[in-house]
Amino acid sequence: MKHLFFCIIPIVLSVSIQAQNYKISKELVSENGMVVSAHPLASEAGNEILKKGGNAIDAMVTVHFVLAVVYPKAGNIGGGGFLVYRDKEGETASLDFREKAPLAASRNMYLDAKGNAVDSLSRHGHLASGVPGSVAGMYEAHKKYGKLPWKELVEPAIQLAENGFGVTANEAISLSSNMANFSRANQHDSPFLKKTAWKAGQKLIQKELAETLKRIRDNGHDGFYKGTTADLFEAEMKRGGGIITKEDLTLYQAKWRNPISFTYKNNYKIITMPPPSSGGIVLALMMNMVEDKELEKMGFHTAAAVHLMTEVERRAYSDRAEHLGDSDFYPVPIEALMEKSYSKMRMRNFDAQKATPSKQIKAGEPKKVSEETTHYSIVDKDRNAVSVTTTLNGNYGSHVVLKGAGFILNNEMDDFSAKPGSANMFGLLGAEANAIQPQKRMLSSMTPTIIEKDAQLYMVVGTPGGATIITSVFQVIMNVIEFRMPLKDAVQKQRFHHQWLPDLIYHEKNTFDEITAKKLKSMGHVLRERVGIGQVEAILIGPDGKMEGAADRRGDDSASGY
Ligand code: GLY
């Protein structure tokens, strides 16, 4: 691969908009480093670290903690996530810092006396939280790969929490519409609550969060899982009827896992997340199912292409519901599901003219062998790349703000299957594989992904969006590889989504023209319009070695590079 880092050439293209005091770059080309995230302050802070000589992992630590301050709906220290890494030599790794069920969790903890799932218990308040993994994940990744001192990397977030920053118009709307939820979940005041609605540009100051971040800065992993923060955590749980204890916090460790890795059409290699995320395997299933079809010839968003991709999504999501869960607790048939022959077998009943009703699709039998989350993609001057998706689950998670520590707790327990056949907040079904057990990690859809082309770094991609994460990543990859779109178009184009059940194609406004919609309906598909599918942050390395960043138009997402 061409390395151009020895000469500093200014950014050659930047499409920016002005929002409040922020310059938001939706497209950017740079030579030496690129950060794309959901907030301009986080992208800029990460880029500053790269400019100082930090590597992609250093920038990741800064971006993660800054997002926890400036993007409280999903950026977090009270949640968890996954990281996929590829270094400049092509070595790959993935780190699981997903939340875990507390020791006191039990299989039927969200069922009422009649055995029905009580959604509110797994979605709101203290009982909805899993044991957070983000701080452990950041610390572990930095210990292994970081270059700059940890303290320096946490500092930008502390400054922003202590001194405040102006909220964007989107954040103002979002905070205002969540004030009742914050009031309900907390007996105490929090910086998110105000007497009047939030307005764009108003300052959000988070003093208690700044103190928590200082303990993390000074004591690393233990600054969160032990000492003052752990004491405050347990006290909050006792006050609100939660079950996470100091023992749960002490036991939490992030875990290195072998990434899911598969080829596509010989010259592409996809490196993505294994269980407890379903993302990597479901992405592999979908890409394997379309690999021998002529998607490029069908054309972008034609009825034939949408039909094929829908049928593929339907089949892959039915496998997700049956077979996927935390592989430390359940024998997920990873290799069998990844076999190219398995995907071919799943497509045997594909009819190019007609939708296969989901009730006729059951999970295959592999041989034994808010919806809010956020994603950021980073590449440094040496072409080390990191792809991170992290979450509190719903917008602002459980809405519980830990008293005295100022951070929001996740409501990730809802990603478990409370009961077979009972859907989670994304309408996703699950079975035994994803039943609740103490210390188990709940199944995720997060799909942080890195792609090689001809054995060189090619693309870094990921998105939030609950159930729609995997289909959004799939479609952006197809837009680039099959439909030959420039990255900016691949990210900004409308998307659609099918998840087996309900048996619907969800689509964004204006995704299909009238003729295509009519044709899809005549094939037996049911179309349902919904708002925003995914919020993709992607970086592509062009043939000239330059990095192209694309930040989704669907939010305040912004690219920063040098
Ligand atoms: N909480 C969304 C996911 O992990 O898929």
Coordinates of C-alpha atoms and ligand atoms in Angstrom, one line a residue:
M1 CA 0.0 0.0 0.0
K2 CA 1.1 3.5 -0.7
H3 CA 2.1 5.4 2.5
L4 CA 1.9 9.1 2.1
F5 CA 2.4 10.1 5.7
F6 CA 6.0 11.4 5.2
C7 CA 4.6 14.5 3.5
I8 CA 1.9 16.7 5.1
I9 CA -0.5 17.7 2.4
P10 CA -3.5 19.7 3.4
I11 CA -7.0 18.3 3.2
V12 CA -8.2 18.4 -0.4
L13 CA -11.9 18.2 0.0
S14 CA -14.2 19.0 2.8
V15 CA -18.0 19.5 2.5
S16 CA -19.0 21.3 5.7
I17 CA -22.0 22.8 7.2
Q18 CA -22.2 25.3 10.1
A19 CA -24.3 24.2 13.1
Q20 CA -24.3 26.4 16.2
N21 CA -20.6 27.0 16.7
Y22 CA -19.6 23.7 15.1
K23 CA -18.2 23.0 11.7
I24 CA -19.7 19.7 10.7
S25 CA -17.8 17.9 7.9
K26 CA -19.9 15.3 6.2
E27 CA -17.2 14.5 3.7
L28 CA -13.5 14.9 4.0
V29 CA -10.3 13.7 2.3
S30 CA -7.1 13.6 4.3
E31 CA -3.6 12.2 4.1
N32 CA -2.5 11.5 7.6
G33 CA -5.4 10.7 9.9
M34 CA -9.2 10.5 10.0
V35 CA -11.8 10.3 12.7
V36 CA -15.5 10.0 11.9
S37 CA -17.9 10.1 14.8
A38 CA -21.4 11.2 15.8
H39 CA -20.3 14.6 17.2
P40 CA -17.9 17.2 15.8
L41 CA -16.2 17.8 19.2
A42 CA -15.4 14.1 19.5
S43 CA -14.0 13.9 16.0
E44 CA -11.9 17.0 16.5
A45 CA -10.6 15.8 19.9
G46 CA -9.6 12.5 18.3
N47 CA -7.9 14.2 15.4
E48 CA -5.9 16.4 17.8
I49 CA -4.5 13.2 19.4
L50 CA -3.6 11.8 16.0
K51 CA -1.8 15.1 15.2
K52 CA 0.2 14.9 18.4
G53 CA 1.5 11.5 17.3
G54 CA -1.1 9.3 19.0
N55 CA -2.2 6.2 17.1
A56 CA -5.7 5.0 16.3
I57 CA -6.1 3.4 19.7
D58 CA -5.1 6.6 21.5
A59 CA -7.5 8.6 19.4
M60 CA -10.2 6.0 20.2
V61 CA -9.8 6.5 24.0
T62 CA -10.2 10.2 23.6
V63 CA -13.2 10.0 21.2
H64 CA -14.9 7.5 23.5
F65 CA -14.7 9.6 26.6
V66 CA -15.5 12.8 24.8
L67 CA -18.6 11.1 23.3
A68 CA -19.6 10.2 26.9
V69 CA -19.7 13.9 27.7
V70 CA -21.0 15.5 24.5
Y71 CA -23.3 12.8 23.1
P72 CA -25.0 11.5 26.3
K73 CA -27.7 9.6 24.4
A74 CA -25.3 6.9 23.4
G75 CA -21.7 7.9 24.1
N76 CA -21.0 6.4 27.5
I77 CA -19.0 5.1 30.4
G78 CA -22.1 3.4 31.8
G79 CA -22.6 1.2 28.8
G80 CA -20.5 -1.2 26.6
G81 CA -19.5 -2.0 23.1
F82 CA -17.1 -3.8 20.7
L83 CA -13.9 -2.9 19.0
V84 CA -12.4 -4.3 15.8
Y85 CA -8.8 -3.5 15.2
R86 CA -6.4 -4.0 12.2
D87 CA -2.8 -2.8 12.6
K88 CA -0.5 -1.5 9.9
E89 CA 0.9 -5.0 9.4
G90 CA -2.5 -6.5 8.9
E91 CA -2.8 -8.2 12.3
T92 CA -6.3 -8.1 13.6
A93 CA -8.1 -8.3 17.0
S94 CA -11.4 -7.7 18.5
L95 CA -12.3 -6.6 22.0
D96 CA -15.6 -7.4 23.7
F97 CA -16.5 -4.8 26.3
R98 CA -20.2 -5.6 26.2
E99 CA -22.2 -5.3 29.4
K100 CA -22.8 -8.4 31.5
A101 CA -25.8 -9.7 33.5
P102 CA -25.3 -9.1 37.2
L103 CA -24.6 -12.1 39.5
A104 CA -28.2 -11.7 40.9
A105 CA -29.8 -11.8 37.5
S106 CA -32.1 -14.8 36.7
R107 CA -33.8 -16.2 33.7
N108 CA -37.3 -15.0 34.5
M109 CA -36.5 -11.8 36.2
Y110 CA -38.6 -9.7 33.8
L111 CA -41.7 -12.0 33.8
D112 CA -44.9 -11.3 35.8
A113 CA -46.8 -13.8 37.9
K114 CA -48.5 -15.1 34.7
G115 CA -45.2 -15.6 33.0
N116 CA -45.6 -12.6 30.6
A117 CA -42.6 -10.4 29.9
V118 CA -42.9 -6.9 31.6
D119 CA -41.1 -4.7 29.0
S120 CA -40.8 -1.7 31.3
L121 CA -38.6 -3.6 33.8
S122 CA -35.9 -4.4 31.2
R123 CA -36.1 -1.0 29.6
H124 CA -36.4 1.6 32.3
G125 CA -34.8 2.3 35.6
H126 CA -32.2 0.5 37.7
L127 CA -33.1 -3.1 37.0
A128 CA -32.6 -2.6 33.2
S129 CA -28.8 -2.2 33.5
G130 CA -26.1 -4.6 32.8
V131 CA -22.7 -4.3 34.4
P132 CA -20.9 -1.6 32.2
G133 CA -17.9 -2.5 30.1
S134 CA -16.7 0.7 28.4
V135 CA -14.0 1.8 30.8
A136 CA -12.6 -1.7 31.0
G137 CA -12.6 -1.9 27.2
M138 CA -10.8 1.4 26.7
Y139 CA -8.3 0.7 29.4
E140 CA -7.5 -2.8 28.1
A141 CA -7.1 -1.7 24.5
H142 CA -4.8 1.1 25.5
K143 CA -2.7 -1.2 27.7
K144 CA -2.1 -3.4 24.7
Y145 CA -1.8 -1.0 21.8
G146 CA -1.7 2.6 23.1
K147 CA 1.3 4.9 22.7
L148 CA 0.5 8.2 24.4
P149 CA -0.1 8.3 28.2
W150 CA -3.6 7.3 29.3
K151 CA -4.0 10.5 31.4
E152 CA -3.5 12.7 28.4
L153 CA -6.2 10.9 26.5
V154 CA -8.9 11.2 29.1
E155 CA -8.2 14.9 29.8
P156 CA -10.2 16.4 26.9
A157 CA -13.4 14.8 28.1
I158 CA -12.8 16.1 31.6
Q159 CA -12.4 19.7 30.3
L160 CA -15.6 19.4 28.3
A161 CA -17.6 18.0 31.3
E162 CA -16.2 20.6 33.7
N163 CA -16.5 23.7 31.6
G164 CA -19.5 22.6 29.5
F165 CA -20.2 22.9 25.8
G166 CA -23.1 24.2 23.7
V167 CA -25.6 21.5 22.7
T168 CA -26.5 21.1 19.1
A169 CA -30.1 21.6 17.9
N170 CA -30.6 17.8 17.6
E171 CA -29.3 17.2 21.1
A172 CA -31.5 20.0 22.5
I173 CA -34.6 18.4 21.0
S174 CA -33.5 15.0 22.2
L175 CA -32.8 16.1 25.8
S176 CA -36.0 18.1 26.0
S177 CA -38.1 15.1 24.9
N178 CA -36.4 12.9 27.5
M179 CA -36.8 15.2 30.5
A180 CA -39.8 13.3 31.8
N181 CA -37.9 10.0 31.6
F182 CA -35.0 11.5 33.5
S183 CA -37.4 12.8 36.2
R184 CA -39.1 9.4 36.5
A185 CA -35.9 7.5 36.8
N186 CA -34.1 9.7 39.3
Q187 CA -35.0 11.2 42.7
H188 CA -32.1 13.7 42.5
D189 CA -31.3 16.5 40.1
S190 CA -29.1 16.0 37.1
P191 CA -27.5 18.3 34.6
F192 CA -29.9 17.0 31.9
L193 CA -33.0 18.4 33.7
K194 CA -34.0 22.0 33.3
K195 CA -37.2 24.0 34.0
T196 CA -37.6 24.9 30.4
A197 CA -36.9 23.1 27.2
W198 CA -33.3 22.9 25.9
K199 CA -32.2 25.3 23.2
A200 CA -29.4 24.9 20.7
G201 CA -26.2 26.5 22.0
Q202 CA -27.1 26.3 25.7
K203 CA -24.3 24.9 27.8
L204 CA -24.4 21.5 29.3
I205 CA -22.0 21.3 32.3
Q206 CA -21.4 18.0 34.1
K207 CA -19.4 18.5 37.2
E208 CA -20.0 15.1 38.8
L209 CA -19.1 13.4 35.5
A210 CA -15.9 15.4 35.4
E211 CA -15.0 14.1 38.9
T212 CA -15.7 10.5 37.8
L213 CA -13.6 11.0 34.7
K214 CA -10.7 12.3 36.9
R215 CA -10.8 9.1 38.9
I216 CA -10.7 7.2 35.6
R217 CA -7.8 9.4 34.4
D218 CA -5.8 8.8 37.7
N219 CA -6.6 5.2 38.4
G220 CA -7.6 3.7 35.0
H221 CA -9.8 0.6 35.2
D222 CA -9.9 0.7 39.0
G223 CA -11.0 4.3 38.9
F224 CA -14.3 3.1 37.7
Y225 CA -14.7 -0.5 39.0
K226 CA -13.4 0.2 42.5
G227 CA -13.2 2.9 45.1
T228 CA -15.5 6.0 45.1
T229 CA -17.3 5.2 41.8
A230 CA -18.0 1.6 42.9
D231 CA -19.4 2.9 46.2
L232 CA -21.6 5.4 44.5
F233 CA -22.7 2.7 42.0
E234 CA -23.8 0.3 44.7
A235 CA -25.6 3.0 46.7
E236 CA -27.5 4.0 43.5
M237 CA -28.5 0.4 42.9
K238 CA -29.8 0.0 46.5
R239 CA -31.7 3.3 46.3
G240 CA -33.4 2.4 43.0
G241 CA -34.0 -1.4 43.4
G242 CA -31.2 -2.4 41.1
I243 CA -29.1 -5.6 41.6
I244 CA -25.6 -4.6 40.4
T245 CA -23.1 -4.9 43.3
K246 CA -19.5 -4.0 44.0
E247 CA -18.7 -7.7 43.4
D248 CA -20.2 -7.4 39.9
L249 CA -18.0 -4.4 39.2
T250 CA -14.9 -6.1 40.5
L251 CA -15.5 -9.1 38.4
Y252 CA -15.9 -7.2 35.1
Q253 CA -13.2 -7.8 32.5
A254 CA -13.1 -6.9 28.8
K255 CA -12.3 -9.9 26.6
W256 CA -10.2 -10.3 23.5
R257 CA -11.9 -12.5 21.0
N258 CA -11.0 -13.9 17.6
P259 CA -12.7 -11.6 15.0
I260 CA -15.1 -13.0 12.5
S261 CA -13.2 -13.0 9.2
F262 CA -14.5 -14.1 5.8
T263 CA -13.8 -13.4 2.1
Y264 CA -16.1 -11.9 -0.4
K265 CA -15.5 -12.4 -4.1
N266 CA -11.8 -13.4 -3.6
N267 CA -10.3 -10.0 -3.3
Y268 CA -12.2 -8.7 -0.2
K269 CA -11.7 -9.8 3.4
I270 CA -14.2 -8.7 6.0
I271 CA -13.0 -8.5 9.6
T272 CA -15.9 -8.0 12.1
M273 CA -17.3 -8.8 15.5
P274 CA -18.0 -12.3 16.8
P275 CA -20.5 -13.2 19.5
P276 CA -21.8 -11.9 21.8
S277 CA -22.6 -9.7 18.9
S278 CA -24.7 -11.2 16.2
G279 CA -23.4 -8.5 13.8
G280 CA -20.4 -10.4 12.3
I281 CA -22.1 -13.7 11.7
V282 CA -25.3 -12.1 10.3
L283 CA -23.2 -9.9 8.0
A284 CA -21.3 -13.0 6.8
L285 CA -24.5 -14.8 6.2
M286 CA -25.9 -12.0 4.1
M287 CA -22.8 -11.4 2.1
N288 CA -22.3 -15.1 1.5
M289 CA -25.9 -15.4 0.3
V290 CA -25.5 -12.6 -2.3
E291 CA -21.9 -13.5 -3.3
D292 CA -22.9 -15.6 -6.3
K293 CA -25.8 -13.4 -7.4
E294 CA -25.3 -10.5 -9.9
L295 CA -26.3 -7.7 -7.7
E296 CA -24.2 -5.1 -9.6
K297 CA -26.1 -5.9 -12.8
M298 CA -29.5 -5.6 -11.1
G299 CA -28.7 -2.0 -10.0
F300 CA -29.1 0.0 -6.9
H301 CA -32.6 0.0 -5.4
T302 CA -34.2 -1.8 -8.3
A303 CA -37.0 -4.2 -7.4
A304 CA -34.8 -7.2 -8.2
A305 CA -31.9 -6.0 -6.0
V306 CA -34.2 -5.0 -3.1
H307 CA -36.0 -8.3 -3.3
L308 CA -32.8 -10.3 -3.3
M309 CA -31.3 -8.3 -0.4
T310 CA -34.6 -8.5 1.6
E311 CA -34.8 -12.3 1.2
V312 CA -31.2 -12.5 2.3
E313 CA -31.8 -10.3 5.4
R314 CA -35.0 -12.3 6.2
R315 CA -33.1 -15.6 6.3
A316 CA -30.1 -14.3 8.2
Y317 CA -32.2 -12.7 10.9
S318 CA -34.1 -16.0 11.4
D319 CA -30.8 -17.7 12.1
R320 CA -29.9 -14.8 14.5
A321 CA -33.1 -15.4 16.5
E322 CA -32.4 -19.1 16.9
H323 CA -28.7 -19.7 17.1
L324 CA -27.0 -16.6 18.4
G325 CA -26.1 -15.6 22.0
D326 CA -23.0 -15.3 24.2
S327 CA -20.7 -18.1 23.0
D328 CA -19.2 -18.3 26.6
F329 CA -22.5 -19.7 27.7
Y330 CA -24.1 -21.3 24.7
P331 CA -22.6 -23.4 21.9
V332 CA -23.1 -20.9 19.0
P333 CA -22.3 -22.9 15.8
I334 CA -20.1 -20.1 14.5
E335 CA -18.1 -22.2 12.0
A336 CA -21.1 -24.0 10.6
L337 CA -23.0 -20.7 10.1
M338 CA -20.0 -19.2 8.3
E339 CA -19.6 -22.0 5.8
K340 CA -20.3 -20.7 2.3
S341 CA -22.3 -24.0 1.6
Y342 CA -24.6 -23.2 4.5
S343 CA -25.7 -19.9 3.0
K344 CA -26.2 -21.6 -0.4
M345 CA -28.4 -24.1 1.3
R346 CA -30.4 -21.2 2.9
M347 CA -31.1 -19.7 -0.5
R348 CA -32.3 -22.9 -2.1
N349 CA -36.0 -21.8 -1.7
F350 CA -35.3 -18.3 -2.9
D351 CA -37.7 -17.3 -5.7
A352 CA -36.5 -14.3 -7.8
Q353 CA -40.1 -13.3 -8.5
K354 CA -41.8 -13.8 -5.2
A355 CA -41.4 -13.0 -1.5
T356 CA -41.0 -16.0 0.7
P357 CA -43.3 -15.3 3.7
S358 CA -41.4 -15.3 7.0
K359 CA -43.7 -17.9 8.5
Q360 CA -42.2 -20.3 5.9
I361 CA -38.7 -19.4 6.9
K362 CA -37.3 -21.2 9.9
A363 CA -33.8 -21.0 11.1
G364 CA -31.5 -23.4 9.3
E365 CA -29.9 -26.4 11.0
P366 CA -26.2 -25.7 10.8
K367 CA -24.1 -28.9 11.1
K368 CA -22.6 -29.3 14.6
V369 CA -18.8 -28.4 14.1
S370 CA -33.5 4.1 19.9
E371 CA -32.6 2.3 19.3
E372 CA -29.4 4.3 20.1
T373 CA -25.9 3.3 19.9
T374 CA -23.1 5.1 18.3
H375 CA -20.2 4.3 16.1
Y376 CA -16.8 5.8 15.3
S377 CA -14.1 4.9 12.8
I378 CA -10.5 6.0 13.0
V379 CA -7.4 5.5 10.8
D380 CA -4.0 6.9 11.8
K381 CA -1.0 8.0 9.7
D382 CA 0.5 4.5 9.7
R383 CA -2.8 3.0 8.6
N384 CA -3.7 1.3 11.9
A385 CA -7.5 1.2 11.9
V386 CA -10.1 0.9 14.6
S387 CA -13.8 0.5 14.3
V388 CA -15.9 0.9 17.5
T389 CA -19.6 0.6 18.2
T390 CA -20.8 1.4 21.7
T391 CA -24.1 1.8 23.3
L392 CA -26.4 2.5 26.3
N393 CA -29.0 0.5 24.3
G394 CA -32.0 3.0 24.2
N395 CA -31.6 6.8 23.9
Y396 CA -30.0 7.8 27.3
G397 CA -30.1 4.1 28.3
S398 CA -32.1 3.5 31.5
H399 CA -32.2 7.3 32.1
V400 CA -30.7 6.6 35.6
V401 CA -28.0 9.1 36.3
L402 CA -25.7 7.7 38.9
K403 CA -26.0 10.1 41.9
G404 CA -22.7 11.7 42.7
A405 CA -21.0 10.2 39.7
G406 CA -23.0 11.9 36.9
F407 CA -23.1 9.2 34.3
I408 CA -26.1 7.5 32.7
L409 CA -26.6 3.8 33.1
N410 CA -27.5 1.5 30.2
N411 CA -30.7 -0.5 29.8
E412 CA -28.9 -3.3 28.0
M413 CA -30.6 -6.1 29.8
D414 CA -33.5 -5.6 27.3
D415 CA -31.2 -7.2 24.6
F416 CA -31.6 -10.5 26.3
S417 CA -34.5 -12.6 25.4
A418 CA -36.7 -12.2 28.4
K419 CA -38.8 -15.1 27.2
P420 CA -38.7 -17.1 24.0
G421 CA -41.0 -15.5 21.5
S422 CA -41.2 -12.2 23.3
A423 CA -39.6 -9.3 21.3
N424 CA -37.1 -6.8 22.6
M425 CA -37.4 -3.0 22.0
F426 CA -36.2 -3.5 18.5
G427 CA -38.8 -6.2 17.8
L428 CA -36.1 -8.8 17.7
L429 CA -36.9 -12.3 18.9
G430 CA -34.6 -14.7 20.7
A431 CA -34.5 -18.2 22.1
E432 CA -32.5 -20.3 24.5
A433 CA -29.2 -19.1 23.1
N434 CA -29.9 -15.6 24.4
A435 CA -31.7 -16.4 27.7
I436 CA -30.6 -14.5 30.8
Q437 CA -27.9 -16.1 33.0
P438 CA -25.7 -14.4 35.6
Q439 CA -22.5 -13.0 34.1
K440 CA -23.7 -13.7 30.6
R441 CA -23.5 -11.0 27.9
M442 CA -26.7 -10.1 26.1
L443 CA -26.8 -10.6 22.3
S444 CA -26.0 -7.5 20.3
S445 CA -26.4 -6.4 16.7
M446 CA -23.4 -4.1 16.7
T447 CA -21.2 -4.6 13.7
P448 CA -17.9 -2.7 13.8
T449 CA -16.2 -3.8 10.6
I450 CA -12.9 -3.4 8.8
I451 CA -12.5 -4.5 5.1
E452 CA -9.4 -5.3 3.2
K453 CA -9.2 -5.2 -0.6
D454 CA -6.3 -7.1 -2.1
A455 CA -4.9 -7.6 1.4
Q456 CA -4.7 -3.8 2.0
L457 CA -6.8 -1.7 4.4
Y458 CA -9.8 -0.6 2.4
M459 CA -12.7 0.5 4.5
V460 CA -13.7 1.1 8.2
V461 CA -17.4 1.1 8.8
G462 CA -20.2 0.8 11.4
T463 CA -23.4 2.3 12.7
P464 CA -25.9 2.5 15.5
G465 CA -29.6 1.5 14.9
G466 CA -30.5 -1.5 17.0
A467 CA -31.8 -4.3 14.7
T468 CA -31.0 -2.2 11.6
I469 CA -27.3 -2.0 12.4
I470 CA -26.4 -5.2 10.5
T471 CA -28.5 -4.4 7.4
S472 CA -27.2 -0.8 7.3
V473 CA -23.6 -2.0 7.3
F474 CA -24.5 -4.7 4.7
Q475 CA -26.1 -2.1 2.4
V476 CA -23.3 0.5 2.7
I477 CA -20.7 -2.2 1.9
M478 CA -22.8 -3.4 -1.1
N479 CA -23.2 0.3 -2.2
V480 CA -19.4 0.5 -2.4
I481 CA -18.4 -2.9 -3.7
E482 CA -21.4 -3.8 -5.9
F483 CA -23.0 -0.6 -6.9
R484 CA -19.7 1.2 -7.2
M485 CA -20.7 4.4 -5.4
P486 CA -18.3 6.9 -3.9
L487 CA -18.3 6.5 -0.1
K488 CA -20.2 9.7 0.5
D489 CA -23.2 8.5 -1.6
A490 CA -22.9 5.0 -0.2
V491 CA -23.4 6.4 3.3
Q492 CA -26.0 9.0 2.5
K493 CA -28.4 7.0 0.3
Q494 CA -31.7 5.9 1.7
R495 CA -31.8 2.4 3.3
F496 CA -34.3 -0.4 3.9
H497 CA -34.4 -3.2 6.4
H498 CA -36.0 -6.6 6.9
Q499 CA -35.5 -8.6 10.1
W500 CA -37.5 -11.8 9.4
L501 CA -40.3 -10.9 11.9
P502 CA -42.3 -8.7 11.6
D503 CA -42.5 -9.7 7.9
L504 CA -42.1 -6.1 6.5
I505 CA -39.6 -4.1 4.5
Y506 CA -39.0 -1.0 6.6
H507 CA -37.7 1.8 4.5
E508 CA -36.8 5.5 4.8
K509 CA -38.8 8.1 3.0
N510 CA -38.2 8.2 -0.8
T511 CA -36.2 5.0 -0.8
F512 CA -38.2 3.5 -3.7
D513 CA -39.8 5.2 -6.6
E514 CA -43.5 4.4 -7.4
I515 CA -42.7 1.7 -10.0
T516 CA -40.3 -0.1 -7.7
A517 CA -42.6 0.0 -4.8
K518 CA -45.4 -1.4 -6.9
K519 CA -43.3 -4.2 -8.2
L520 CA -42.1 -5.1 -4.7
K521 CA -45.7 -5.2 -3.5
S522 CA -46.7 -7.4 -6.4
M523 CA -43.9 -9.8 -5.4
G524 CA -45.6 -10.1 -2.0
H525 CA -43.6 -7.6 0.1
V526 CA -45.2 -5.3 2.6
L527 CA -43.6 -1.9 2.8
R528 CA -43.5 0.3 5.9
E529 CA -42.0 3.7 6.0
R530 CA -40.0 4.7 9.1
V531 CA -37.6 7.4 10.1
G532 CA -33.8 7.1 9.9
I533 CA -32.2 3.7 9.4
G534 CA -28.7 3.8 10.8
Q535 CA -26.1 6.6 11.2
V536 CA -23.0 5.3 9.5
E537 CA -19.5 6.6 10.0
A538 CA -17.1 5.3 7.4
I539 CA -13.6 5.7 6.1
L540 CA -12.3 4.5 2.7
I541 CA -8.7 4.3 1.6
G542 CA -8.5 5.2 -2.0
P543 CA -6.1 3.8 -4.6
D544 CA -3.9 6.8 -4.1
G545 CA -3.7 6.0 -0.4
K546 CA -5.8 9.0 0.7
M547 CA -8.4 8.6 3.3
E548 CA -12.0 9.6 2.5
G549 CA -14.3 10.1 5.5
A550 CA -18.1 10.1 5.3
A551 CA -20.3 11.1 8.2
D552 CA -23.9 10.3 8.1
R553 CA -26.3 13.2 7.1
R554 CA -28.8 11.7 9.6
G555 CA -27.3 13.4 12.6
D556 CA -24.6 15.8 13.8
D557 CA -22.0 13.3 12.6
S558 CA -18.8 14.8 11.5
A559 CA -15.4 13.8 10.1
S560 CA -12.1 15.4 11.2
G561 CA -8.7 14.7 9.7
Y562 CA -5.3 16.1 8.8
Ligands
GLY1 N1 -28.2 -2.4 22.1 C1 -28.2 -2.7 20.7 C2 -27.3 -3.8 20.3 O1 -26.4 -4.1 21.0 O2 -27.6 -4.4 19.3

